[in-house]
Amino acid sequence: MTAAPLAAVDKNSPVPLYHQVESQLEQAIRDGRYATGTLIESEFELARSLGVSRLTLRRAIDGLVSKGLLVRERGVGTRVVSPKVTRSLVARLTGLHEDLVRDGIAPVTEVLRLEEVGCPEASAHHLGIEPGEPVLLLERRRSVHDQPIALMWNIFPLGTIESTVEELTAKSLYQVMREQGAEPRVANQTIAAELPTAEDAELLDIEPSSPVLMLERTSFNGNGRCIEHSRTRYVADRYSFEMRLVTS
Amino acid sequence: MTAAPLAAVDKNSPVPLYHQVESQLEQAIRDGRYATGTLIESEFELARSLGVSRLTLRRAIDGLVSKGLLVRERGVGTRVVSPKVTRSLVARLTGLHEDLVRDGIAPVTEVLRLEEVGCPEASAHHLGIEPGEPVLLLERRRSVHDQPIALMWNIFPLGTIESTVEELTAKSLYQVMREQGAEPRVANQTIAAELPTAEDAELLDIEPSSPVLMLERTSFNGNGRCIEHSRTRYVADRYSFEMRLVTS
DNA sequence: AAGTGGTCTAGACCACGCG
DNA sequence: GCGTGGTCTAGACCACTTC
């Protein structure tokens, strides 16, 4: 590996240097300017030719390693791993709405319920409050091309968010939460397979014998306070989760 | 936040300084020496009192941030997020065997098939070879307390690994792969819910109407070569996936 | 204005893989 | 022995938050 097919960085840009370098390298790899399996230039060489410090360059490479595009081998070099074809899906904290929009599919959301209720036993445990304490319950159904794909059930401690049926119909819940300062920073999540309840089967327009993917999630804000507990049921033959794992 | 309840680091230890600092901080947080929601000392202060450079300290904090224990707030400080109780499960590249052993449960693995076959259409696509090309097929069943929990189906390009029924009964597949230099570094993975085939239902000792969690995974080694394609069916009411997500 | 985290540098030493 | 990635330092400037 001799030629460095990369442009110099712009030191006056507000974009951090390591980010510029990371983008450049990522593009070069996805374009195939670095073939899969080959070694890229050494860190010293790349840092010199791009006009950045070695630490800054390493930080850029760190990002690509954690994206699974590069692998480091001590004493040997840094190797291109990924086939350029698949753009990886990584588990994220954004919701289903963002996932679909990103893929160019327009989802429709109906708000089925939005009301104050006594907290169900199962959620109270996750939210860290007593069963029966008042909470805000939101139930929605999301469809694509008039076909239901998910039934979403969110519970918020009172005062976490305040919204209307209209707003929740127009925007994603994630967006509303962010605007109201209830942005999730950490979440614990469980994925399971279940059979739908009779009611859920009807709402999802599936047979009661057709399984659903259950995603149960508890989200916390930056202060460690629990801000939401949700249970989402996805129609199994219309949705699945993809993720990319990388060894640390 | 004034007192720094942390011991100094050992500069002669082979363990990297940032790792020592990270462990110390993690322990302090899990012990409750830093309360949830409070700010820890500033980076300058901590670096000084521990006798390391600020960059090294930052690197330690980076690790805890990505574990979801700390959150940084620009201009404010670094805050403790996590409740000390739950030790987080993060999606990993290790297999089910390791998961169970880590939890102190002894799983039993039976090898149902280990033979060379023509590659099935569905796997050929993932492996990047032609359907019908010879591949190694491994089918196993894993049980806990005499109850089947998973049916595993792995396909390897010829020459990737070589093993025996005895070895695979004793060790985890992941371990065998690592020993033979076929360590997965990156994997793409899909989680879905399905109904079992009649044959699978029988092998798993469940009703045909009882759903399974299907985990389909394609693993690549450090050179970007595909080394394995697997489909694992988990009994849904005996297994689910947990993960912890953190905003980047 | 003061304090915080975010970025960046130049240089150093080490452990490892390979010839 | 040489080149690679892995770690570490001391010091600098910036953007942001808070008072």
Coordinates of C-alpha atoms (C1' of nucleotides) in Angstrom, one line a residue:
Chain A
M1 CA 0.0 0.0 0.0
T2 CA 1.8 3.1 -1.2
A3 CA -0.5 5.8 -2.6
A4 CA -2.7 7.7 -0.2
P5 CA -5.9 8.5 -2.0
L6 CA -7.0 11.1 0.4
A7 CA -7.3 14.8 0.3
A8 CA -5.8 17.0 3.0
V9 CA -8.0 18.2 5.8
D10 CA -9.4 21.7 6.4
K11 CA -8.0 23.0 9.7
N12 CA -10.4 26.0 9.7
S13 CA -13.5 23.9 9.4
P14 CA -15.7 23.6 12.5
V15 CA -15.8 19.9 11.9
P16 CA -13.2 18.2 14.1
L17 CA -10.2 17.0 12.3
Y18 CA -10.6 13.4 13.4
H19 CA -14.1 13.4 12.1
Q20 CA -13.0 14.8 8.7
V21 CA -10.3 12.1 8.5
E22 CA -12.8 9.4 9.5
S23 CA -15.3 10.4 6.8
Q24 CA -12.6 10.5 4.2
L25 CA -11.3 7.1 5.1
E26 CA -14.8 5.6 5.3
Q27 CA -15.6 7.0 1.9
A28 CA -12.4 5.7 0.4
I29 CA -13.1 2.2 1.8
R30 CA -16.7 2.2 0.6
D31 CA -15.6 3.4 -2.8
G32 CA -13.2 0.5 -3.0
R33 CA -10.1 2.7 -3.1
Y34 CA -8.9 0.4 -0.4
A35 CA -9.6 -3.2 -1.3
T36 CA -11.0 -5.6 1.3
G37 CA -8.3 -7.5 3.1
T38 CA -5.4 -5.1 2.2
L39 CA -3.4 -3.1 4.7
I40 CA -3.9 0.6 4.7
E41 CA -0.9 2.9 5.2
S42 CA 0.7 3.0 8.6
E43 CA -0.5 5.4 11.2
F44 CA 2.7 7.5 10.9
E45 CA 2.5 7.6 7.1
L46 CA -1.2 8.6 7.1
A47 CA -0.8 11.2 9.8
R48 CA 2.1 12.8 7.9
S49 CA 0.4 12.8 4.5
L50 CA -2.9 14.2 5.9
G51 CA -1.1 16.8 8.1
V52 CA -2.6 15.7 11.4
S53 CA -1.0 14.3 14.5
R54 CA -0.8 10.6 14.9
L55 CA -3.3 10.7 17.9
T56 CA -5.9 12.5 15.8
L57 CA -5.5 10.0 13.0
R58 CA -5.8 7.1 15.5
R59 CA -9.0 8.6 16.8
A60 CA -10.4 8.5 13.2
I61 CA -9.3 4.9 12.8
D62 CA -10.9 4.1 16.2
G63 CA -14.2 5.1 14.8
L64 CA -13.9 2.9 11.7
V65 CA -12.7 0.0 13.8
S66 CA -15.8 0.2 15.9
K67 CA -17.9 0.5 12.8
G68 CA -16.4 -2.8 11.7
L69 CA -14.6 -1.4 8.6
L70 CA -11.1 -1.7 9.8
V71 CA -9.2 -4.2 12.0
R72 CA -5.9 -3.4 13.7
E73 CA -3.1 -6.0 14.0
R74 CA -0.3 -5.2 16.3
G75 CA 3.0 -5.4 14.7
V76 CA 1.4 -5.8 11.3
G77 CA -0.8 -3.0 10.3
T78 CA -4.4 -1.9 9.9
R79 CA -6.6 -4.0 7.6
V80 CA -9.7 -3.3 5.6
V81 CA -12.4 -5.7 6.6
S82 CA -15.8 -4.8 5.3
P83 CA -17.3 -5.6 2.0
K84 CA -18.4 -2.2 0.6
V85 CA -21.9 -3.4 -0.2
T86 CA -23.7 -3.6 3.1
R87 CA -24.3 -0.4 5.0
S88 CA -24.5 -1.6 8.5
L89 CA -27.4 -1.2 10.8
V90 CA -26.4 -0.8 14.3
A91 CA -28.7 -1.0 17.3
R92 CA -29.6 2.6 18.2
L93 CA -31.7 4.6 20.6
T94 CA -33.8 6.1 17.9
G95 CA -37.2 4.7 17.3
L96 CA -38.9 2.8 14.5
H97 CA -40.2 5.9 12.9
E98 CA -36.6 7.1 12.2
D99 CA -35.6 3.7 10.9
L100 CA -38.4 3.7 8.3
V101 CA -37.9 7.3 7.3
R102 CA -34.2 6.7 6.8
D103 CA -35.2 3.9 4.5
G104 CA -37.5 6.1 2.5
I105 CA -40.7 4.6 3.8
A106 CA -43.4 6.8 5.1
P107 CA -45.1 5.3 8.2
V108 CA -48.5 6.3 9.5
T109 CA -49.0 6.5 13.2
E110 CA -52.4 6.4 15.0
V111 CA -52.7 7.3 18.6
L112 CA -55.1 4.7 20.2
R113 CA -54.9 6.0 23.7
L114 CA -53.3 8.9 25.6
E115 CA -54.4 9.1 29.2
E116 CA -53.4 9.1 32.8
V117 CA -53.8 5.7 34.4
G118 CA -52.6 3.9 37.5
C119 CA -49.3 2.2 36.8
P120 CA -49.6 -1.5 35.9
E121 CA -47.6 -3.8 38.2
A122 CA -45.2 -4.9 35.4
S123 CA -44.1 -1.4 34.5
A124 CA -43.9 -0.1 38.1
H125 CA -41.0 -2.4 38.7
H126 CA -39.1 -1.0 35.8
L127 CA -40.0 2.6 36.5
G128 CA -39.0 2.2 40.1
I129 CA -42.4 3.5 41.4
E130 CA -45.3 1.9 43.2
P131 CA -48.0 0.0 41.3
G132 CA -51.1 2.2 41.0
E133 CA -49.2 5.5 41.1
P134 CA -50.5 7.8 38.3
V135 CA -48.6 7.6 35.0
L136 CA -49.1 8.7 31.4
L137 CA -50.1 5.8 29.1
L138 CA -49.6 6.1 25.4
E139 CA -50.7 3.4 23.0
R140 CA -50.1 3.7 19.3
R141 CA -50.2 1.7 16.1
R142 CA -47.8 2.1 13.3
S143 CA -48.6 1.1 9.7
V144 CA -46.8 1.1 6.4
H145 CA -48.9 1.0 3.2
D146 CA -52.1 0.4 5.3
Q147 CA -50.5 -2.7 6.9
P148 CA -50.0 -2.6 10.6
I149 CA -46.4 -3.4 11.6
A150 CA -46.2 -2.5 15.3
L151 CA -48.3 -1.8 18.4
M152 CA -46.5 0.5 20.8
W153 CA -47.2 0.9 24.4
N154 CA -45.4 3.6 26.4
I155 CA -45.6 4.6 30.0
F156 CA -44.1 7.8 31.4
P157 CA -43.8 9.0 35.0
L158 CA -46.1 12.0 35.3
G159 CA -44.3 15.3 34.3
T160 CA -41.9 13.6 32.0
I161 CA -43.6 14.7 28.8
E162 CA -46.8 16.5 27.9
S163 CA -48.2 16.1 24.5
T164 CA -51.4 15.9 22.4
V165 CA -52.8 13.3 20.1
E166 CA -52.2 15.7 17.2
E167 CA -48.5 16.2 17.9
L168 CA -47.9 12.5 18.4
T169 CA -49.6 11.7 15.2
A170 CA -47.4 14.1 13.3
K171 CA -44.0 13.5 14.9
S172 CA -42.1 10.5 16.3
L173 CA -42.3 10.1 20.0
Y174 CA -38.5 10.3 20.1
Q175 CA -38.6 13.7 18.6
V176 CA -41.3 14.9 21.1
M177 CA -39.3 13.6 24.0
R178 CA -36.1 15.3 22.8
E179 CA -37.9 18.6 22.4
Q180 CA -39.2 18.4 25.9
G181 CA -35.8 17.7 27.4
A182 CA -36.6 14.0 28.0
E183 CA -33.9 12.6 25.8
P184 CA -33.0 9.0 26.5
R185 CA -29.3 8.5 27.0
V186 CA -29.2 4.9 28.2
A187 CA -31.7 2.1 27.7
N188 CA -32.0 -1.5 28.8
Q189 CA -33.8 -3.6 26.2
T190 CA -35.1 -7.1 25.9
I191 CA -36.1 -8.8 22.7
A192 CA -38.4 -11.9 22.9
A193 CA -40.8 -13.8 20.7
E194 CA -44.4 -14.2 21.8
L195 CA -47.9 -15.0 20.6
P196 CA -50.2 -12.0 20.5
T197 CA -53.1 -11.5 22.8
A198 CA -56.5 -11.7 21.0
E199 CA -56.8 -8.0 21.2
D200 CA -53.3 -7.4 19.8
A201 CA -53.9 -9.9 17.0
E202 CA -57.0 -8.0 15.9
L203 CA -55.3 -4.6 16.1
L204 CA -52.3 -5.9 14.1
D205 CA -54.5 -7.7 11.6
I206 CA -52.8 -11.0 12.0
E207 CA -53.8 -14.5 13.1
P208 CA -53.6 -15.3 16.8
S209 CA -51.2 -18.1 15.9
S210 CA -48.8 -15.7 14.2
P211 CA -45.9 -14.7 16.5
V212 CA -44.8 -11.2 17.4
L213 CA -41.4 -9.8 18.3
M214 CA -41.7 -8.1 21.6
L215 CA -39.2 -5.4 22.4
E216 CA -39.4 -4.2 25.9
R217 CA -37.3 -1.1 26.8
T218 CA -36.6 1.0 29.8
S219 CA -35.0 4.4 29.0
F220 CA -33.0 6.7 31.3
N221 CA -32.1 10.3 30.9
G222 CA -28.6 11.8 31.5
N223 CA -29.3 12.1 35.2
G224 CA -30.0 8.4 35.5
R225 CA -33.7 9.0 36.1
C226 CA -36.1 6.5 34.4
I227 CA -38.1 8.4 31.9
E228 CA -40.0 5.7 30.0
H229 CA -40.9 2.1 29.9
S230 CA -42.2 0.7 26.6
R231 CA -43.4 -2.6 25.2
T232 CA -43.6 -2.8 21.4
R233 CA -45.0 -5.7 19.5
Y234 CA -43.8 -6.1 15.9
V235 CA -45.6 -8.3 13.4
A236 CA -42.9 -11.0 13.0
D237 CA -43.2 -11.6 9.3
R238 CA -43.1 -7.8 8.5
Y239 CA -40.2 -6.8 10.8
S240 CA -37.0 -8.0 12.2
F241 CA -34.0 -6.5 13.9
E242 CA -30.6 -6.2 12.3
M243 CA -27.4 -5.3 14.0
R244 CA -23.7 -5.4 13.5
L245 CA -21.4 -6.7 16.2
V246 CA -17.7 -5.9 16.5
T247 CA -15.2 -7.5 18.9
S248 CA -13.8 -5.0 21.3
Chain B
M1 CA -17.8 16.8 44.7
T2 CA -14.5 17.3 46.6
A3 CA -13.0 14.0 48.0
A4 CA -11.5 11.7 45.4
P5 CA -12.1 8.2 46.8
L6 CA -9.6 6.6 44.5
A7 CA -6.2 5.1 45.1
A8 CA -3.2 6.1 42.9
V9 CA -2.3 4.0 39.9
D10 CA 0.7 1.6 39.6
K11 CA 2.9 2.9 36.8
N12 CA 4.9 -0.3 36.8
S13 CA 2.0 -2.6 36.2
P14 CA 1.6 -4.2 32.8
V15 CA -2.0 -3.1 32.9
P16 CA -2.5 0.1 31.0
L17 CA -3.0 3.1 33.1
Y18 CA -6.3 4.1 31.5
H19 CA -7.5 0.6 32.2
Q20 CA -6.5 0.8 35.9
V21 CA -8.2 4.1 36.2
E22 CA -11.3 2.9 34.5
S23 CA -11.6 -0.1 36.8
Q24 CA -11.1 2.0 39.8
L25 CA -13.8 4.5 38.8
E26 CA -16.2 1.7 37.8
Q27 CA -15.8 0.0 41.2
A28 CA -16.3 3.3 43.0
I29 CA -19.5 3.9 41.1
R30 CA -20.8 0.4 41.6
D31 CA -19.9 0.6 45.3
G32 CA -22.0 3.8 45.5
R33 CA -19.0 5.9 46.5
Y34 CA -20.3 8.2 43.7
A35 CA -24.0 8.6 44.0
T36 CA -26.2 8.4 41.0
G37 CA -26.9 11.8 39.5
T38 CA -23.9 13.6 41.1
L39 CA -21.0 15.1 39.2
I40 CA -17.6 13.5 39.6
E41 CA -14.5 15.6 39.9
S42 CA -13.4 17.5 36.9
E43 CA -11.0 15.9 34.5
F44 CA -8.2 18.2 35.5
E45 CA -8.8 17.4 39.2
L46 CA -9.0 13.7 38.7
A47 CA -6.0 13.5 36.5
R48 CA -3.9 15.5 39.0
S49 CA -5.0 13.4 42.0
L50 CA -4.4 10.1 40.2
G51 CA -1.1 11.2 38.8
V52 CA -2.0 10.6 35.2
S53 CA -2.3 12.9 32.2
R54 CA -5.7 14.3 31.3
L55 CA -5.8 12.4 28.1
T56 CA -5.3 9.1 29.9
L57 CA -8.0 10.0 32.3
R58 CA -10.3 10.9 29.5
R59 CA -9.7 7.6 27.9
A60 CA -10.8 5.8 31.1
I61 CA -13.9 8.0 31.3
D62 CA -14.6 7.2 27.6
G63 CA -14.9 3.6 28.5
L64 CA -17.4 4.2 31.3
V65 CA -19.4 6.5 29.1
S66 CA -19.8 3.8 26.5
K67 CA -20.7 1.4 29.3
G68 CA -23.5 3.7 30.2
L69 CA -22.1 4.5 33.7
L70 CA -21.2 8.1 33.1
V71 CA -22.5 10.9 30.9
R72 CA -20.5 14.0 30.0
E73 CA -22.1 17.5 29.9
R74 CA -20.0 20.1 28.2
G75 CA -19.4 23.1 30.4
V76 CA -20.9 21.3 33.3
G77 CA -19.1 18.2 34.2
T78 CA -19.3 14.4 34.1
R79 CA -22.3 12.8 35.8
V80 CA -23.0 9.4 37.3
V81 CA -25.9 7.8 35.5
S82 CA -26.3 4.2 36.3
P83 CA -28.0 2.5 39.2
K84 CA -25.4 0.3 40.8
V85 CA -27.7 -2.7 40.8
T86 CA -27.9 -4.0 37.3
R87 CA -24.7 -5.3 35.7
S88 CA -25.3 -4.6 32.0
L89 CA -25.6 -7.1 29.3
V90 CA -24.2 -5.9 26.1
A91 CA -24.6 -7.6 22.8
R92 CA -21.4 -9.6 22.2
L93 CA -19.8 -11.9 19.7
T94 CA -19.5 -14.7 22.2
G95 CA -22.0 -17.5 21.9
L96 CA -24.8 -18.8 24.1
H97 CA -22.5 -21.3 25.9
E98 CA -20.4 -18.4 27.3
D99 CA -23.5 -16.5 28.3
L100 CA -24.9 -19.4 30.3
V101 CA -21.5 -20.4 31.9
R102 CA -21.1 -16.8 33.0
D103 CA -24.4 -17.0 34.7
G104 CA -23.4 -20.2 36.5
I105 CA -25.6 -22.5 34.5
A106 CA -24.1 -25.6 33.0
P107 CA -25.5 -26.2 29.5
V108 CA -25.4 -29.5 27.7
T109 CA -24.6 -29.7 24.0
E110 CA -25.5 -32.5 21.7
V111 CA -24.1 -32.7 18.2
L112 CA -26.9 -33.9 16.0
R113 CA -25.0 -33.6 12.7
L114 CA -21.5 -32.9 11.5
E115 CA -21.0 -33.5 7.9
E116 CA -20.0 -32.2 4.5
V117 CA -23.0 -31.2 2.4
G118 CA -23.8 -29.1 -0.6
C119 CA -24.4 -25.5 0.4
P120 CA -28.1 -24.6 0.8
E121 CA -29.4 -21.8 -1.3
A122 CA -30.2 -19.5 1.6
S123 CA -26.7 -19.8 3.1
A124 CA -24.8 -19.5 -0.2
H125 CA -26.0 -16.0 -0.5
H126 CA -24.6 -15.0 2.9
L127 CA -21.3 -16.9 2.5
G128 CA -20.7 -15.5 -1.0
I129 CA -20.4 -18.9 -2.7
E130 CA -22.4 -20.9 -5.2
P131 CA -25.3 -23.0 -4.0
G132 CA -24.3 -26.7 -3.9
E133 CA -20.6 -26.0 -3.3
P134 CA -19.4 -28.3 -0.5
V135 CA -19.6 -26.8 3.0
L136 CA -19.4 -28.2 6.5
L137 CA -22.7 -28.4 8.3
L138 CA -23.0 -28.6 12.1
E139 CA -26.3 -29.0 13.8
R140 CA -26.4 -29.0 17.6
R141 CA -29.0 -28.9 20.4
R142 CA -28.4 -27.1 23.7
S143 CA -30.2 -27.9 26.9
V144 CA -30.3 -26.7 30.4
H145 CA -31.6 -29.1 33.1
D146 CA -32.7 -31.5 30.4
Q147 CA -34.8 -28.9 28.8
P148 CA -33.9 -27.9 25.2
I149 CA -33.4 -24.2 24.8
A150 CA -31.8 -23.9 21.4
L151 CA -31.2 -25.6 18.1
M152 CA -28.1 -24.4 16.3
W153 CA -27.3 -24.7 12.7
N154 CA -23.8 -23.6 11.5
I155 CA -22.4 -23.7 8.0
F156 CA -18.7 -23.2 7.4
P157 CA -16.8 -22.9 4.1
L158 CA -14.6 -25.9 3.7
G159 CA -11.2 -25.5 5.4
T160 CA -12.4 -22.9 7.9
I161 CA -12.5 -25.3 10.8
E162 CA -12.0 -29.0 11.4
S163 CA -13.4 -30.7 14.4
T164 CA -14.9 -33.8 15.9
V165 CA -18.2 -34.6 17.6
E166 CA -16.3 -35.2 20.8
E167 CA -14.6 -31.8 20.8
L168 CA -17.8 -30.0 19.9
T169 CA -19.6 -31.7 22.7
A170 CA -17.0 -30.7 25.3
K171 CA -16.3 -27.1 24.2
S172 CA -18.2 -24.2 22.8
L173 CA -18.0 -23.7 19.1
Y174 CA -16.7 -20.2 19.7
Q175 CA -13.7 -21.7 21.6
V176 CA -13.0 -24.2 18.9
M177 CA -13.1 -21.5 16.2
R178 CA -10.7 -19.3 18.1
E179 CA -8.2 -22.1 18.6
Q180 CA -8.2 -22.8 14.9
G181 CA -7.6 -19.2 14.0
A182 CA -11.1 -18.6 12.8
E183 CA -12.0 -16.0 15.3
P184 CA -15.0 -13.8 14.3
R185 CA -14.3 -10.1 14.4
V186 CA -17.4 -8.7 12.8
A187 CA -20.8 -10.1 12.5
N188 CA -24.1 -9.1 10.9
Q189 CA -27.1 -10.4 12.8
T190 CA -30.8 -10.5 12.4
I191 CA -33.3 -11.3 15.1
A192 CA -36.8 -12.4 14.2
A193 CA -39.8 -14.3 15.6
E194 CA -41.0 -17.4 13.8
L195 CA -43.1 -20.6 14.3
P196 CA -40.9 -23.7 14.4
T197 CA -41.0 -26.3 11.7
A198 CA -42.6 -29.6 12.8
E199 CA -39.1 -31.2 13.0
D200 CA -37.8 -28.3 15.1
A201 CA -40.8 -28.4 17.4
E202 CA -40.1 -32.0 18.1
L203 CA -36.4 -31.5 18.8
L204 CA -37.1 -28.5 21.0
D205 CA -39.9 -30.4 22.8
I206 CA -42.4 -27.6 22.3
E207 CA -45.8 -27.2 20.6
P208 CA -45.8 -26.3 16.9
S209 CA -47.8 -23.2 17.9
S210 CA -45.1 -22.0 20.3
P211 CA -42.9 -19.4 18.7
V212 CA -39.1 -19.4 18.5
L213 CA -36.6 -16.5 18.4
M214 CA -34.5 -16.9 15.3
L215 CA -31.1 -15.5 15.3
E216 CA -29.4 -15.5 12.0
R217 CA -25.7 -14.5 11.9
T218 CA -23.0 -14.1 9.4
S219 CA -19.5 -13.8 10.9
F220 CA -16.3 -12.5 9.3
N221 CA -12.7 -12.8 10.4
G222 CA -10.1 -10.1 10.5
N223 CA -9.4 -10.3 6.8
G224 CA -13.1 -9.7 5.9
R225 CA -13.5 -13.3 4.8
C226 CA -16.8 -14.8 5.7
I227 CA -16.2 -17.7 8.1
E228 CA -19.6 -18.8 9.2
H229 CA -23.3 -18.5 8.7
S230 CA -25.6 -19.6 11.4
R231 CA -29.2 -19.9 12.2
T232 CA -30.1 -20.5 15.8
R233 CA -33.7 -21.1 17.1
Y234 CA -34.3 -20.3 20.7
V235 CA -37.4 -21.5 22.6
A236 CA -39.1 -18.2 23.1
D237 CA -40.4 -18.8 26.6
R238 CA -37.1 -20.0 27.8
Y239 CA -34.8 -17.4 26.3
S240 CA -34.7 -13.7 25.3
F241 CA -32.0 -11.2 24.4
E242 CA -31.1 -8.4 26.6
M243 CA -28.9 -5.5 25.6
R244 CA -28.0 -2.0 26.8
L245 CA -27.9 0.9 24.4
V246 CA -26.0 4.1 24.9
T247 CA -26.3 7.3 22.8
S248 CA -23.1 8.1 21.0
Chain C
dA1 C1' -14.8 35.6 34.2
dA2 C1' -14.1 31.1 35.7
dG3 C1' -14.6 26.3 35.2
dT4 C1' -15.9 22.5 32.4
dG5 C1' -15.4 19.1 28.7
dG6 C1' -13.7 18.8 23.4
dT7 C1' -9.9 18.9 20.4
dC8 C1' -5.1 18.9 18.9
dT9 C1' 0.0 18.6 18.9
dA10 C1' 4.9 16.8 19.0
dG11 C1' 7.4 13.8 20.9
dA12 C1' 8.4 9.6 23.6
dC13 C1' 8.8 4.7 25.0
dC14 C1' 6.9 0.1 24.7
dA15 C1' 5.3 -4.7 22.9
dC16 C1' 4.6 -7.3 19.1
dG17 C1' 5.2 -9.7 14.3
dC18 C1' 8.2 -10.6 10.9
dG19 C1' 12.3 -11.5 8.3
Chain D
dG1 C1' 16.5 -5.0 13.6
dC2 C1' 12.8 -2.6 11.8
dG3 C1' 8.2 -1.2 11.3
dT4 C1' 3.8 -1.7 13.2
dG5 C1' 0.2 -0.5 16.5
dG6 C1' -0.5 0.6 22.0
dT7 C1' 0.3 3.8 25.5
dC8 C1' 1.5 8.1 27.7
dT9 C1' 2.8 13.0 28.6
dA10 C1' 2.6 18.2 29.1
dG11 C1' 0.9 21.8 27.3
dA12 C1' -2.2 24.4 24.3
dC13 C1' -6.5 26.5 22.5
dC14 C1' -11.5 26.3 21.9
dA15 C1' -16.7 26.1 22.9
dC16 C1' -19.9 25.8 26.2
dT17 C1' -22.3 26.6 30.8
dT18 C1' -22.9 29.1 34.8
dC19 C1' -22.6 33.0 37.7

